[in-house]
Amino acid sequence: MLVYTLKRLGLALLVTLAVSMLSFALLYLSGDPAAAIAGETANAEDIEAVRIYYGFDRPWVVQYGEWMFNAIRGDFGTSYYFKLPVSQLVAERLSVTMLLGVCGISFALLTAVPLGVAAAVRPNSIIDRIALFLSVMGQAMPSFWFGLVLIVLFSIKLRILPPSGSDNWQNFVMPTIVLGYYAMPAIMRLTRAGMLDVLGADYVRTARAKGAGEFRVMFKHALRNAIIPVVSLAAVQMGFMLGGSIVVESIFALHGAGYLAWESIGRNDLPTVQALILVFSMFYIVFTFLSDLLNAWLDPRMRVG
Amino acid sequence: MENILSVRGLTVDIPLAAGTLHAVRGIDFDVKRGETLCVVGESGSGKSLTSLAIMGLLPKQAQRSAQVLDFEGVDLQTASNRDMRKLRGNRISMIFQEPMTSLNPAYTIGDQLMEALLLHRKVPKPVARDRAIELLEKVGITAAANRMKQYPHQLSGGLRQRVMIAMALMGEPDLIIADEPTTALDVTIQAQILRLLKDLQRELNMAMILITHDLGVVARVADKVAIMYAGEMVEAGSAAEVFTAPKHPYTRGLLNCIPVPGKTAVGEHLGSIPGIVPSLIDDVDGCAFRSRCDEATAQCASDIPARISPAGHLYRCVHDYDMNQPKSGKA
Ligand SMILES: Nc1ncnc2c1ncn2[C@@H]1O[C@H](COP(=O)(O)OP(=O)(O)OP(=O)(O)O)[C@@H](O)[C@H]1O
Ligand code: SF4
Ligand SMILES: [Mg+2]
């Protein structure tokens, strides 16, 4: 288990390094940063002054090293637009994104797992068909379109939920559903497939032979084994959601990190974009790493090997 | 003594795309407390389905019917799910054919053993733990307290099957069904486990149904023997009678297959009866053994009623076979 953990950790660090280089390179990929800062009206001399002031004239490696060093200390520079420390901006917005992520994954798990179990217990039943329908819908509908449908329905027609903002819990209802519904189909199908597999297992028959009731057989004996891959999928999706909530946050004008990213791209606010990309990728990497650990921890065959 | 289990006319049908598979076709037997019934038959003769039918654990699509399926006055056919649950693991236990896959990989041996008792008795956990350790020791597992904390994947097949036996005994059942408990295991362990089962059965005065391919085993442990062929019980009676005066040509064929020390070379394919079992899909007319039987006559194509020998054992064959005066002159 220790060797396994170390291996995974090493891999995670390598990916982090690659991602950090990419987000650093973004500065140059999007054109001359000095020109961007100096503004449209600046002449060549102004741009050169900015270049020297910001240190863009130094070698790449030095700039990357400095940027990374600062980033590790939590200093991502100053936002071109807000003229505030990027770290402060991001930290403020991240709590909203994390709340949305937790709500989204909970919504996905709470709907997908029971539905997947029910579908597996009675394959080809009405429930199974409904589950299949919901999952195909979830895959087919783009998030932004589903979000707009919900806004039309609940905010404009029924007037029971606010269409945008992030002030109280009502603001989170629709974003949670849209984000959660995005993750739901994969979780549901994995639960269903896992349960179908496990329900035919000899140890499930053993549990029945001991006199265990149906509920105990399903949840203690079957689901406990079927859920292992589901948990790690959910962890990966959670990481993805924290970074991938850009679309959802912008539809509902939920002032989270995703919304900030969307705004910052529009404003050409490179330090903020860089920081966000790094943070989003870190979430993804950390949760993928956690998912591997969780997988090993839930499966005794991997835990005690 | 009273029969603990009585079975009459038990059938198991499985609907398949090609038709209905009549996997178990009307079998009858009884078991008394303290008695061992050995069920012998080729692969596919319906032994496992018969045990699962008694347990009420048949695969979903299988259909069971019987004239009598009685366990100590409880009609297993009309018993509610709840009543069946109370019997399983408590008064009737089963040891499965597949030791490698019959334990849940996600829980420790201890958890799984204790569960078998805690499902049926309101006892404190430490009591269940002590009983589990005691039984593990009884089935010959050393360092039982440590084994309790281990997971199935950390145990060999032989140990897992011992755990399964201990688990089946947790509730002190009145009837234990052991479905080829040793076929998946090493030959050296097979004998140990069987001896163990037999000792425990005597000690706890349980009834036991032992399913096996191995007639050598039967000769050592059986009080009664039932020979199954193509879903039917072709011969059943006391072990002594079936061994000394087999009536059915199939039984005699099986007995001829027992390896004889000195005559059968190691590794030699154990003589099996040539021929194949007929398809049990849709109706089977006449004697199912007909195509492989040396003594078949025209009569064998019609229904074969069960007959009782003078000594009181049952068989299904048109011939009134007497070992001392072979009719066909072969045998
Ligand atoms: N779930 C099932 N679906 C379809 N056919 C089945 C099923 N279970 C058993 N059968 C068939 O029913 C027949 C009897 O099976 P059973 O498992 O009772 O045989 P067995 O006597 O226990 O054989 P073995 O000695 O190999 O364990 C076989 O032909 C088998 O293929
Ligand atoms: S009934 Fe006929 S075919 Fe069947 S075992 Fe007896 S002699 Fe053979
Ligand atoms: Mg079998």
XYZ file of C-alpha atoms in Angstrom, chain A residues 121 202-203 205-206 208-214 216 220-221 224-225 300-301 303-305, chain B residues 57 60 85 88-89 96 98 101-107 112 115 119-120 151 153 164 167:
44
model
C -32.257 -5.582 -9.003
C -21.341 -16.800 -5.088
C -20.812 -14.746 -1.950
C -25.738 -16.524 -2.441
C -23.708 -17.326 0.690
C -28.673 -15.496 1.568
C -27.768 -18.992 2.757
C -26.852 -17.501 6.119
C -30.343 -16.131 6.427
C -29.567 -12.499 5.600
C -32.565 -10.423 4.515
C -32.863 -8.952 1.042
C -28.839 -6.656 3.944
C -24.101 -4.887 2.960
C -22.964 -7.711 0.719
C -20.228 -2.778 -0.764
C -18.365 -4.561 -3.564
C -9.091 -5.194 0.936
C -7.359 -7.123 -1.813
C -5.127 -2.701 0.947
C -3.490 -5.757 2.404
C -1.626 -7.247 -0.467
C -31.857 -20.434 -3.240
C -34.233 -16.647 -10.261
C -34.654 -16.711 6.320
C -31.312 -20.718 6.544
C -28.023 -20.589 8.343
C -21.084 -24.616 -1.429
C -17.030 -23.123 -4.815
C -15.703 -17.394 -4.461
C -18.204 -18.091 -1.706
C -16.742 -15.654 0.826
C -17.294 -11.916 0.489
C -13.967 -10.278 -0.459
C -14.876 -7.045 1.309
C -15.237 -8.380 4.844
C -18.603 -13.117 8.063
C -22.778 -12.544 11.006
C -28.447 -12.853 12.199
C -30.274 -15.460 14.240
C -9.678 -11.247 4.413
C -7.948 -13.378 -0.392
C -17.217 -22.080 5.057
C -19.695 -20.679 9.068
